[in-house]
Amino acid sequence: MTIDFEKYRSERNNSVKLGQGEVFLLNQPGLNVNLASNSKVREQMKVLQGTEKRPAESSIAELEIEPSEPKKVKSLHTSPVVVKGFSYLVVKGSGEDKEEVPISNFTIKPKRVVEMLDGEKELILDVALEFDDNTAESRFLTPEDFNNRKSFNDAIKTFNGWYTGSENALQHIKVMTYRGVDNLDHVLGYKTGGMQKLDDEWGFVTEEGTILKDGGLNCSIIKQKGSSQQSEIITKPKLSKPSLRSLGETIFLFNTPTISFTLISYIAATFLKERLYDQFNLKFPHLMIAGESGSGKSSTLENIIMKIYSLENGIINATGMTRFAADSLSNGSNTLPFIIDEFKPSHMDKKQQDLISNVARSSYDRHASIRGNKNMDLTELKFLSPLIILGEASMLDETAIAERSVSLAFSKKESKQFIQGFKALRRNRRLGEFGRNLLEAALAITENDLARIYDRCSEMVDDLDIEVERLSDQILVLALGMELVRITFEKEDLDIFELVGYDMESIINLFRENIIEENLNGGKNTKSEMDKTLELMDRAFEHLEGYDIKRVVNLEDPMNGILGININALHDETTKFLAQYSIQEKPLGNREFTRQLKKSVIYRKYGDQAYKKANIKRQGKPDTSGNFYLIDLKVAEEEGIELMNLRAWVDVHKKKH
């Protein structure tokens, strides 16, 4: 990949922002201009930053700079900060009283300029912190890092160094650091690593450089260093044909076929994630792995998932997750996963649960987290990382999460049957090389080839008759992941389907059966909040008796399962039931439940009326009346709504009729 830097640089190389209210013009060394007192410079900077066009007759060289107050303009030669060895020193006094006081045990040596292509598209210096013990550490610095001592210390983040100078001295160090940056090498940078498209060519961006479709490394395009997923995949070679064949014979034997094919296909699909969104606007699901303790969740994570990605980190414990960690790891890579382990709602407070739920919703829809700083600036961080959540409980009770997630249920009973296959895969030390094969295969696919694969998989998924569109898309993503596995083996003249004894149609059917069982609970649709509220009402109904039952339900057509419910009364009883038994689930409000019920497929009108008005006998009290809305229990059951107690009551009275 040949990079045309001029295309990305524009005119901003003529200036470098130094801090709030001031700019250092590189083609006029030694001049530090206060923008607050110079309107022409402010106008010129709008041109440099791309917010205004420069008049044809003007240029930086021709710009007449209005003089500002002498105390606000200092030349570089008057700087009280000097460099000696590996230290910055402040010069105090003059003549015989002149004294040089060390304010650091390191100096900053600029190595190259990084021109960011995402985020705020700022200029960043890649520097070396050179210490007095002859060691060095690499850092990325922005002009804002020199604004005050706290931001500076946060930026250098080192145990080896110290800085005791003033904020005024920092400004001089900033100017010294940025002097001559035009003479440094310039590279392009991304805040978010993973698959990035540059000049119609895809590359895998890491801190060391970008892997190209031919497997080569371009060191002119890098990811900004920071707190994000770290992978050694860049150092891995590809598997040879014999090794790939051997792996193909065992890689789907570590658990049930449903779990094995789903998990490997999901991992493979992450390498296509950005390409699928860019070309087809196909959103990427999360992976939920739930199961009892000892069912193999953590072992699978450590020995299979982490190894294929060559991940060194990126895992966070659910109970210790913070918003900062969620923002950083969700934005660190659009290909490597953000992994949340030990998800146990019973051990977490509501705030933690809501945070994880928000991350799950936002990452699927590629929403952004907006963070402010003390300068009243807003920073946008998009949730782009694939999300994997492991725990003893899933999040499928939330309909929005269920529709956005591939769910796998691990069990001790099933895992034990595949223990030998799991041990064989765990002993394989070359899963990271398989990950490199997948990566290069994903980079090498042309847009036309990807479109043909997409169309072929879409036709197969459309034939499955999955009514929930998001769940149908999940199967499509998994099918595309399996296609990438096929292509990876095909590049070495191997047939993965022949090695495993399954064809593509059979594997897609495994995906379908898992979706129906885990996400739809055997039904056709995911449960809405109205469905869940009705199920809570059914649970509350079980605890009613005598006149209370007659107050909340009314038989309309027991032979056909048509039942009238007094929503006002049954909703009140449900609220009491939840409070009495300390159940945390929250039903829809009375009015909203009624509104949604009337629009659902289980609702039946009473002639031309929305509800049936009926008398209610009450023990020891005058009779009253209630509005009973009719529901079709048969249709409700077909939709997967569990109303066992209401059904049992209707069946008893059906016999009487």
XYZ file of C-alpha atoms in Angstrom:
657
model
C 0.000 0.000 0.000
C 1.503 3.353 -1.071
C 0.432 6.251 1.132
C -0.118 9.723 -0.309
C 0.415 11.775 2.827
C -0.539 15.027 1.129
C -4.056 13.687 0.684
C -4.489 13.367 4.454
C -2.300 16.217 5.648
C -3.863 19.352 4.020
C -2.523 22.643 5.362
C -2.428 21.773 9.040
C 1.293 20.858 8.828
C 1.977 24.603 8.770
C 0.873 24.814 12.388
C 0.767 22.841 15.587
C -1.716 23.654 18.316
C 0.184 24.279 21.537
C -2.486 24.930 24.094
C -5.545 26.939 24.939
C -5.482 30.297 23.225
C -2.081 30.105 21.531
C -0.389 28.649 18.456
C 3.217 28.270 17.349
C 3.767 28.990 13.637
C 6.506 26.637 12.515
C 7.578 28.723 9.557
C 8.258 31.640 11.921
C 10.489 30.132 14.650
C 10.583 31.857 17.962
C 7.210 33.560 17.678
C 4.527 32.721 20.225
C 1.300 34.601 19.510
C -1.586 35.065 21.904
C -4.770 34.521 19.886
C -6.974 36.320 22.368
C -5.420 39.644 21.274
C -4.992 39.011 17.549
C -8.067 38.643 15.372
C -6.120 38.124 12.134
C -4.290 35.140 13.567
C -7.599 33.699 14.728
C -8.974 34.032 11.206
C -5.830 32.480 9.730
C -6.061 29.521 12.133
C -9.593 28.797 10.954
C -8.059 28.402 7.506
C -5.283 26.157 8.820
C -7.772 23.968 10.678
C -9.957 23.615 7.607
C -12.999 25.517 8.917
C -12.599 28.413 6.401
C -11.079 28.811 2.968
C -8.001 31.034 2.596
C -8.507 34.005 0.255
C -6.547 33.437 -2.928
C -4.406 36.537 -2.413
C -3.278 35.712 1.150
C -0.710 33.312 2.610
C 0.877 32.635 5.939
C 4.049 34.361 4.837
C 2.083 37.507 3.887
C 0.071 37.555 7.101
C 0.636 40.783 8.974
C 0.707 39.934 12.654
C -0.477 42.615 14.992
C 1.918 43.242 17.871
C 0.687 42.042 21.219
C 1.783 43.038 24.669
C 5.468 42.186 25.263
C 4.705 40.192 28.403
C 2.641 37.748 26.334
C 5.266 37.161 23.632
C 8.505 35.386 24.469
C 11.221 34.312 22.064
C 12.696 30.878 22.370
C 16.166 32.211 23.205
C 14.790 33.744 26.413
C 13.514 30.394 27.673
C 14.522 29.723 31.280
C 14.548 25.970 30.535
C 17.672 24.269 29.212
C 18.647 20.671 28.488
C 21.717 19.006 29.930
C 22.266 15.314 29.496
C 18.971 13.592 30.266
C 17.420 16.401 32.329
C 15.527 19.625 31.927
C 16.865 22.426 34.124
C 15.451 25.836 35.042
C 17.914 28.735 34.954
C 17.513 31.026 37.946
C 19.336 34.292 38.625
C 22.134 35.774 36.516
C 25.826 36.425 36.632
C 27.504 34.949 39.687
C 24.080 34.132 41.156
C 23.055 32.104 38.105
C 21.831 28.629 39.083
C 20.562 25.681 37.037
C 18.009 23.616 38.950
C 17.036 20.134 37.623
C 13.277 19.701 37.192
C 13.259 16.206 35.628
C 15.343 13.084 35.237
C 14.387 12.612 31.595
C 14.131 14.470 28.319
C 11.632 14.121 25.479
C 12.996 13.118 22.077
C 10.465 13.375 19.219
C 10.684 10.426 16.815
C 7.852 10.996 14.351
C 4.577 12.822 13.817
C 1.376 10.777 13.811
C -1.478 12.267 11.798
C -4.679 10.768 13.226
C -7.318 9.689 10.715
C -10.146 9.007 13.174
C -11.368 10.639 16.362
C -10.429 14.319 16.505
C -7.909 13.966 13.640
C -5.190 15.738 15.592
C -1.406 15.726 15.281
C 0.344 13.565 17.847
C 4.051 13.175 18.527
C 5.532 9.715 18.924
C 8.331 10.410 21.404
C 10.938 8.627 23.485
C 11.274 9.500 27.160
C 15.041 9.185 27.649
C 16.002 8.707 31.320
C 19.228 9.402 33.145
C 19.792 5.667 33.660
C 20.143 5.183 29.874
C 16.689 3.605 29.513
C 13.878 4.874 27.297
C 10.105 4.514 27.058
C 7.841 5.255 24.102
C 4.854 7.585 24.472
C 2.335 9.471 22.348
C 1.982 13.136 23.332
C -0.413 15.871 22.244
C 0.000 19.625 22.817
C -2.793 19.478 25.415
C -0.672 17.124 27.536
C 1.534 20.112 28.387
C -1.346 22.273 29.659
C -0.660 21.522 33.334
C 1.354 19.215 35.551
C -1.489 16.749 36.084
C -2.173 16.234 32.377
C 1.579 15.965 31.748
C 2.090 13.336 34.453
C -0.973 11.441 33.205
C 0.505 11.422 29.708
C 3.994 10.199 30.574
C 2.705 7.514 33.001
C 6.029 6.219 34.232
C 7.557 4.945 37.457
C 11.060 5.728 36.195
C 10.721 9.462 35.798
C 9.875 12.561 37.801
C 9.014 16.162 36.959
C 9.016 18.947 39.546
C 8.918 22.015 37.311
C 6.196 24.637 37.084
C 3.428 24.835 34.506
C 5.250 27.804 32.986
C 8.316 25.594 32.470
C 6.077 23.009 30.774
C 5.145 25.566 28.136
C 8.803 26.080 27.292
C 9.398 22.315 27.174
C 6.413 22.059 24.839
C 7.869 24.582 22.419
C 11.274 22.875 22.556
C 9.628 19.489 21.908
C 7.598 20.662 18.913
C 10.411 22.675 17.350
C 11.288 21.239 13.949
C 8.521 18.622 13.749
C 8.283 19.241 10.002
C 11.654 17.545 9.649
C 10.407 14.350 11.324
C 8.911 11.361 9.557
C 5.142 11.496 9.320
C 2.933 8.426 9.713
C -0.834 7.931 9.700
C -2.554 6.799 12.864
C -5.835 5.423 14.199
C -7.189 5.540 17.720
C -9.140 2.354 17.016
C -7.153 -0.658 15.863
C -8.309 -3.589 13.782
C -9.669 -3.581 10.231
C -9.417 -0.147 8.593
C -10.042 0.894 5.014
C -7.546 3.289 3.447
C -7.579 4.159 -0.254
C -10.053 1.325 -0.961
C -7.706 -1.245 0.548
C -8.235 -2.996 3.859
C -5.515 -3.439 6.440
C -5.271 -4.702 10.019
C -3.932 -1.814 12.117
C -1.777 -2.448 15.198
C 0.594 -0.354 17.288
C 3.571 -1.777 15.356
C 2.116 -1.238 11.894
C -0.565 -2.425 9.494
C -0.830 -5.959 8.092
C -1.744 -5.777 4.408
C -3.594 -8.283 2.233
C -0.321 -9.834 1.045
C 0.740 -10.407 4.662
C 3.313 -7.600 4.573
C 3.685 -4.960 7.282
C 3.326 -1.238 6.547
C 4.930 0.723 9.385
C 3.586 4.044 8.051
C 0.088 3.300 9.390
C -0.174 2.567 13.109
C -2.603 2.463 15.999
C -2.166 4.973 18.810
C -0.775 3.363 21.921
C -3.238 3.192 24.787
C -5.300 1.043 27.107
C -6.850 -1.441 24.688
C -6.678 -5.062 23.633
C -3.105 -6.260 23.052
C -2.532 -9.089 20.590
C 0.580 -10.824 19.270
C -1.161 -11.874 16.052
C 1.189 -9.586 14.113
C 4.122 -11.805 15.153
C 2.479 -15.095 14.187
C 3.246 -16.962 10.958
C 0.517 -18.755 9.042
C -0.132 -22.457 9.514
C 1.312 -24.725 6.855
C -0.928 -27.110 4.915
C -0.123 -30.204 7.046
C -0.681 -28.259 10.286
C -3.915 -26.765 8.961
C -5.185 -30.204 7.959
C -4.389 -31.583 11.409
C -6.188 -28.675 13.059
C -9.216 -29.069 10.800
C -9.666 -32.645 11.998
C -9.896 -31.601 15.673
C -11.044 -27.979 15.925
C -14.768 -28.792 16.015
C -14.512 -31.633 18.544
C -13.992 -29.658 21.772
C -17.728 -29.497 22.578
C -21.089 -30.303 21.015
C -21.303 -29.607 17.254
C -23.662 -26.693 17.961
C -21.255 -25.011 20.367
C -18.090 -25.837 18.395
C -19.305 -24.640 14.988
C -21.008 -21.561 16.456
C -17.976 -20.475 18.474
C -15.360 -20.950 15.726
C -17.657 -19.347 13.118
C -18.224 -16.359 15.416
C -14.481 -15.884 15.967
C -13.831 -16.087 12.212
C -16.639 -13.607 11.496
C -15.020 -10.945 13.716
C -12.262 -10.616 11.099
C -14.988 -9.685 8.582
C -16.979 -7.503 10.996
C -15.989 -4.074 9.621
C -16.145 -5.205 6.018
C -19.683 -6.545 6.492
C -20.831 -3.249 7.990
C -19.026 -1.144 5.382
C -20.320 -3.100 2.394
C -23.720 -4.405 3.547
C -24.561 -2.385 6.681
C -24.752 -5.725 8.547
C -24.515 -5.266 12.303
C -22.501 -7.666 14.418
C -24.001 -9.646 17.340
C -22.494 -10.265 20.775
C -21.511 -13.693 22.010
C -23.062 -14.830 25.304
C -21.591 -17.935 26.943
C -23.551 -19.087 29.997
C -23.450 -22.218 32.100
C -22.974 -23.712 35.522
C -19.664 -23.591 37.336
C -17.297 -26.231 35.942
C -19.027 -26.473 32.565
C -15.917 -25.320 30.666
C -16.623 -21.623 30.005
C -13.354 -20.193 31.359
C -11.292 -23.082 29.958
C -12.748 -22.450 26.514
C -12.016 -18.739 26.830
C -8.401 -19.241 27.903
C -7.476 -22.177 25.669
C -9.406 -21.475 22.479
C -10.775 -17.935 22.169
C -7.755 -16.096 23.601
C -5.286 -18.294 21.701
C -6.861 -17.825 18.268
C -6.767 -14.042 18.717
C -3.280 -14.216 20.364
C -4.762 -11.939 23.025
C -2.684 -10.814 25.987
C -5.472 -8.836 27.685
C -8.912 -7.381 27.007
C -10.741 -9.325 29.731
C -12.466 -7.559 32.598
C -14.389 -8.975 35.548
C -18.041 -7.952 35.420
C -18.184 -6.910 39.073
C -15.155 -4.625 38.692
C -16.094 -2.979 35.425
C -16.131 0.819 35.272
C -17.391 3.151 32.596
C -13.817 4.212 31.781
C -12.756 0.593 31.228
C -15.855 -0.079 29.145
C -15.243 2.990 26.966
C -11.548 2.208 26.461
C -11.883 -1.492 25.648
C -15.022 -1.048 23.536
C -13.172 1.480 21.379
C -9.709 -0.101 21.334
C -10.270 -2.432 18.388
C -13.069 -3.048 15.909
C -11.902 -6.652 15.424
C -10.417 -7.995 18.665
C -13.145 -8.670 21.257
C -13.881 -6.893 24.510
C -14.453 -9.767 26.950
C -16.523 -9.519 30.156
C -16.064 -12.533 32.422
C -17.813 -13.723 35.603
C -21.163 -12.134 34.809
C -23.265 -13.014 37.857
C -26.283 -10.708 38.292
C -26.899 -12.051 41.821
C -23.461 -10.736 42.878
C -23.800 -7.359 41.157
C -25.646 -4.189 42.063
C -28.106 -2.613 39.646
C -25.609 0.038 38.548
C -23.139 -2.616 37.354
C -25.876 -4.551 35.570
C -27.146 -1.401 33.856
C -23.604 -0.499 32.734
C -23.074 -3.882 31.069
C -26.556 -3.784 29.560
C -25.824 -0.348 28.110
C -22.526 -1.537 26.628
C -24.298 -4.504 25.041
C -27.000 -2.326 23.483
C -24.607 0.402 22.342
C -21.931 -1.821 20.822
C -24.421 -3.615 18.571
C -25.742 -0.327 17.196
C -22.253 1.273 17.106
C -23.348 4.097 19.355
C -20.860 6.389 21.041
C -20.054 7.230 24.626
C -19.639 10.959 25.166
C -17.161 11.993 27.823
C -16.346 15.497 28.993
C -13.162 16.873 30.470
C -12.237 19.776 32.703
C -11.808 22.014 29.636
C -15.514 21.512 28.864
C -14.612 19.611 25.682
C -16.556 16.510 24.640
C -14.817 13.364 23.423
C -16.732 10.763 21.426
C -15.768 7.102 21.771
C -17.666 4.654 19.601
C -18.441 1.150 20.849
C -16.811 -0.849 18.046
C -15.276 -3.959 19.630
C -17.043 -7.321 19.315
C -18.445 -8.139 22.762
C -18.133 -11.532 24.488
C -19.826 -12.049 27.876
C -19.301 -15.167 30.013
C -21.049 -16.071 33.251
C -23.333 -18.416 35.091
C -26.321 -16.459 33.795
C -27.029 -14.923 30.402
C -28.704 -11.603 29.664
C -31.395 -13.119 27.465
C -34.185 -11.957 29.798
C -33.703 -8.552 28.174
C -35.434 -8.766 24.827
C -33.164 -6.130 23.283
C -30.084 -8.129 24.319
C -31.582 -11.468 23.244
C -32.136 -10.140 19.727
C -28.577 -8.836 19.544
C -26.722 -11.873 20.870
C -25.535 -15.304 19.848
C -26.049 -17.425 22.965
C -24.334 -20.675 23.912
C -25.354 -22.779 26.921
C -22.500 -24.841 28.391
C -23.199 -27.801 30.681
C -21.048 -30.229 32.662
C -22.950 -33.201 31.274
C -22.310 -32.321 27.630
C -18.752 -31.039 28.148
C -17.635 -34.333 29.717
C -18.542 -36.202 26.528
C -16.018 -34.119 24.569
C -13.229 -33.906 27.123
C -10.694 -35.744 24.932
C -11.367 -33.453 21.975
C -10.991 -30.414 24.226
C -7.677 -31.677 25.651
C -6.325 -32.272 22.143
C -7.178 -28.719 21.108
C -5.782 -27.293 24.353
C -2.438 -28.980 23.638
C -2.279 -27.334 20.228
C 0.158 -24.427 20.595
C -0.488 -23.082 17.125
C -4.031 -21.718 17.384
C -2.603 -18.197 17.119
C -1.199 -19.127 13.718
C -4.678 -20.255 12.672
C -5.884 -16.800 13.711
C -3.267 -15.300 11.367
C -4.592 -17.515 8.541
C -8.119 -16.221 9.172
C -6.898 -12.614 9.267
C -5.028 -12.785 5.972
C -7.917 -14.619 4.304
C -10.291 -11.846 5.433
C -7.942 -9.178 4.046
C -7.498 -10.928 0.707
C -11.194 -11.301 -0.191
C -12.201 -8.799 -2.871
C -15.422 -6.816 -2.562
C -16.930 -8.712 -5.483
C -16.073 -12.079 -3.955
C -17.452 -10.994 -0.583
C -20.674 -9.854 -2.273
C -21.075 -13.267 -3.944
C -20.498 -15.081 -0.643
C -22.944 -12.729 1.110
C -25.664 -13.339 -1.493
C -25.201 -17.114 -1.350
C -25.394 -17.210 2.455
C -28.363 -14.818 2.489
C -30.366 -17.156 0.252
C -29.697 -20.099 2.556
C -30.652 -18.101 5.677
C -33.831 -16.724 4.072
C -35.059 -20.292 3.626
C -34.913 -20.897 7.408
C -38.110 -18.931 8.110
C -36.797 -16.985 11.132
C -39.313 -14.196 11.743
C -37.102 -11.946 13.924
C -34.862 -10.033 11.510
C -32.005 -9.483 13.980
C -31.856 -13.209 14.743
C -31.851 -13.995 11.039
C -28.901 -11.603 10.691
C -27.106 -13.467 13.488
C -27.297 -16.709 11.517
C -26.082 -14.843 8.429
C -23.045 -13.513 10.333
C -22.198 -17.023 11.582
C -22.617 -18.445 8.068
C -20.220 -15.809 6.710
C -17.752 -16.696 9.454
C -17.927 -20.347 8.449
C -17.406 -19.302 4.836
C -14.183 -17.557 5.897
C -13.062 -20.785 7.564
C -13.808 -22.607 4.310
C -11.795 -20.072 2.300
C -8.895 -20.287 4.763
C -8.624 -24.047 4.222
C -9.303 -23.735 0.493
C -6.213 -21.513 0.128
C -4.171 -24.565 1.099
C -6.184 -26.874 -1.200
C -8.069 -28.367 1.759
C -11.813 -29.022 2.071
C -12.947 -28.238 5.629
C -16.353 -29.845 5.050
C -14.699 -33.084 4.025
C -12.442 -32.958 7.107
C -15.308 -32.423 9.562
C -18.059 -34.456 7.887
C -20.579 -31.598 7.758
C -21.745 -29.530 4.788
C -22.714 -25.842 4.894
C -26.452 -26.529 4.979
C -26.095 -28.825 8.007
C -23.972 -26.270 9.856
C -26.471 -23.457 9.183
C -29.230 -25.696 10.537
C -27.188 -26.065 13.745
C -27.106 -22.268 13.997
C -30.887 -22.127 13.448
C -31.676 -24.762 16.073
C -29.500 -22.970 18.621
C -31.221 -19.622 17.938
C -34.679 -21.174 18.352
C -33.703 -22.959 21.568
C -31.669 -20.226 23.261
C -33.005 -16.913 21.940
C -36.617 -17.827 21.195
C -37.070 -20.416 23.940
C -38.618 -22.762 21.400
C -41.047 -20.170 20.043
C -41.198 -18.007 16.947
C -40.475 -14.584 18.401
C -38.561 -12.982 21.219
C -40.686 -11.862 24.146
C -41.740 -8.244 24.312
C -42.060 -6.312 27.561
C -45.828 -6.820 27.268
C -45.317 -10.601 27.024
C -43.102 -10.588 30.115
C -45.612 -8.470 32.062
C -48.389 -10.911 31.183
C -46.196 -13.790 32.416
C -45.671 -11.927 35.713
C -49.442 -11.528 35.984
C -49.797 -15.278 35.474
C -47.340 -15.945 38.331
C -49.292 -13.569 40.593
C -52.572 -15.234 39.612
C -51.313 -18.531 41.063
C -51.465 -16.991 44.565
C -55.061 -15.754 44.272
C -58.151 -17.637 45.414
C -61.901 -17.273 45.920
C -63.428 -13.910 45.167
C -60.028 -12.440 44.185
C -59.915 -14.785 41.199
C -63.369 -13.733 40.024
C -62.280 -10.130 40.374
C -59.362 -10.449 37.959
C -60.486 -13.017 35.345
C -63.665 -13.785 33.464
C -64.455 -16.766 31.229
C -65.664 -15.698 27.807
C -65.206 -18.786 25.610
C -63.448 -21.508 27.619
C -63.773 -24.086 24.841
C -61.595 -21.933 22.573
C -59.358 -20.575 25.315
C -60.725 -17.015 25.243
C -60.240 -15.393 28.647
C -61.136 -11.950 29.950
C -58.676 -10.237 32.330
C -59.404 -7.208 34.458
C -56.132 -5.412 33.800
C -56.527 -2.839 36.578
C -57.180 -5.473 39.241
C -54.648 -8.058 38.029
C -51.931 -5.418 37.619
C -52.480 -4.316 41.246
C -52.240 -7.912 42.448
C -49.048 -8.393 40.424
C -47.449 -5.335 42.023
C -48.277 -6.712 45.499
C -46.911 -10.141 44.533
C -43.570 -8.738 43.330
C -43.137 -6.665 46.492
C -44.135 -9.535 48.817
C -41.614 -11.955 47.321
C -38.871 -9.343 46.650
C -38.835 -10.072 42.928
C -36.711 -7.526 41.046
C -38.474 -7.820 37.684
C -40.442 -4.731 36.764
C -43.707 -4.919 34.778
C -44.961 -2.359 32.301
C -47.208 0.293 33.735
C -50.950 -0.372 33.657
C -51.685 2.088 30.881
C -48.735 1.092 28.661
C -49.525 -2.609 29.096
C -53.128 -2.028 27.995
C -51.986 -0.010 24.975
C -49.558 -2.711 23.828
C -52.003 -5.555 24.526
C -54.626 -4.001 22.235
C -52.082 -4.016 19.390
C -50.900 -7.590 19.942
C -51.932 -10.779 18.122
C -53.361 -12.341 21.309
C -55.969 -9.585 21.831
C -59.624 -10.147 20.897
C -62.261 -7.423 20.729
C -65.636 -7.963 22.452
C -67.897 -7.378 19.475
C -67.441 -3.725 18.605
C -66.125 -2.922 22.078
C -62.494 -2.834 23.221
C -63.412 -4.696 26.409
C -66.237 -6.531 28.121
C -67.877 -4.863 31.109
C -68.934 -7.402 33.761
C -70.256 -7.435 37.319
C -67.936 -8.638 40.062
C -69.188 -10.174 43.298
C -67.105 -9.309 46.335
C -67.119 -11.057 49.713
C -68.754 -8.863 52.350
C -68.837 -5.873 50.002
C -71.291 -4.524 47.417
C -70.955 -5.863 43.894
C -68.908 -3.765 41.488
C -68.009 -3.907 37.813
C -64.796 -4.261 35.864
C -63.454 -3.918 32.345
C -62.249 -7.297 31.066
C -59.952 -7.371 28.025
C -60.127 -10.611 26.051
C -56.996 -12.623 25.234
C -56.584 -15.790 23.188
C -54.597 -18.256 25.299
C -53.980 -20.580 22.347
C -52.351 -17.838 20.286
C -50.396 -16.650 23.343
C -48.946 -20.131 23.802
C -48.070 -20.330 20.096
C -46.157 -17.078 20.538
C -44.161 -18.615 23.370
C -45.864 -16.688 26.213
C -45.957 -18.939 29.273
C -49.366 -18.672 31.000
C -49.536 -22.028 32.792
C -51.671 -20.875 35.739
C -54.264 -19.073 33.645
C -54.397 -22.052 31.279
C -54.886 -24.497 34.171
C -57.753 -22.396 35.557
C -59.435 -22.238 32.138
C -59.044 -26.003 31.619
C -60.721 -26.727 34.967
C -63.688 -24.562 34.062
C -63.772 -25.931 30.531
C -64.712 -29.341 31.989
C -67.598 -27.763 33.889
C -68.940 -26.388 30.631
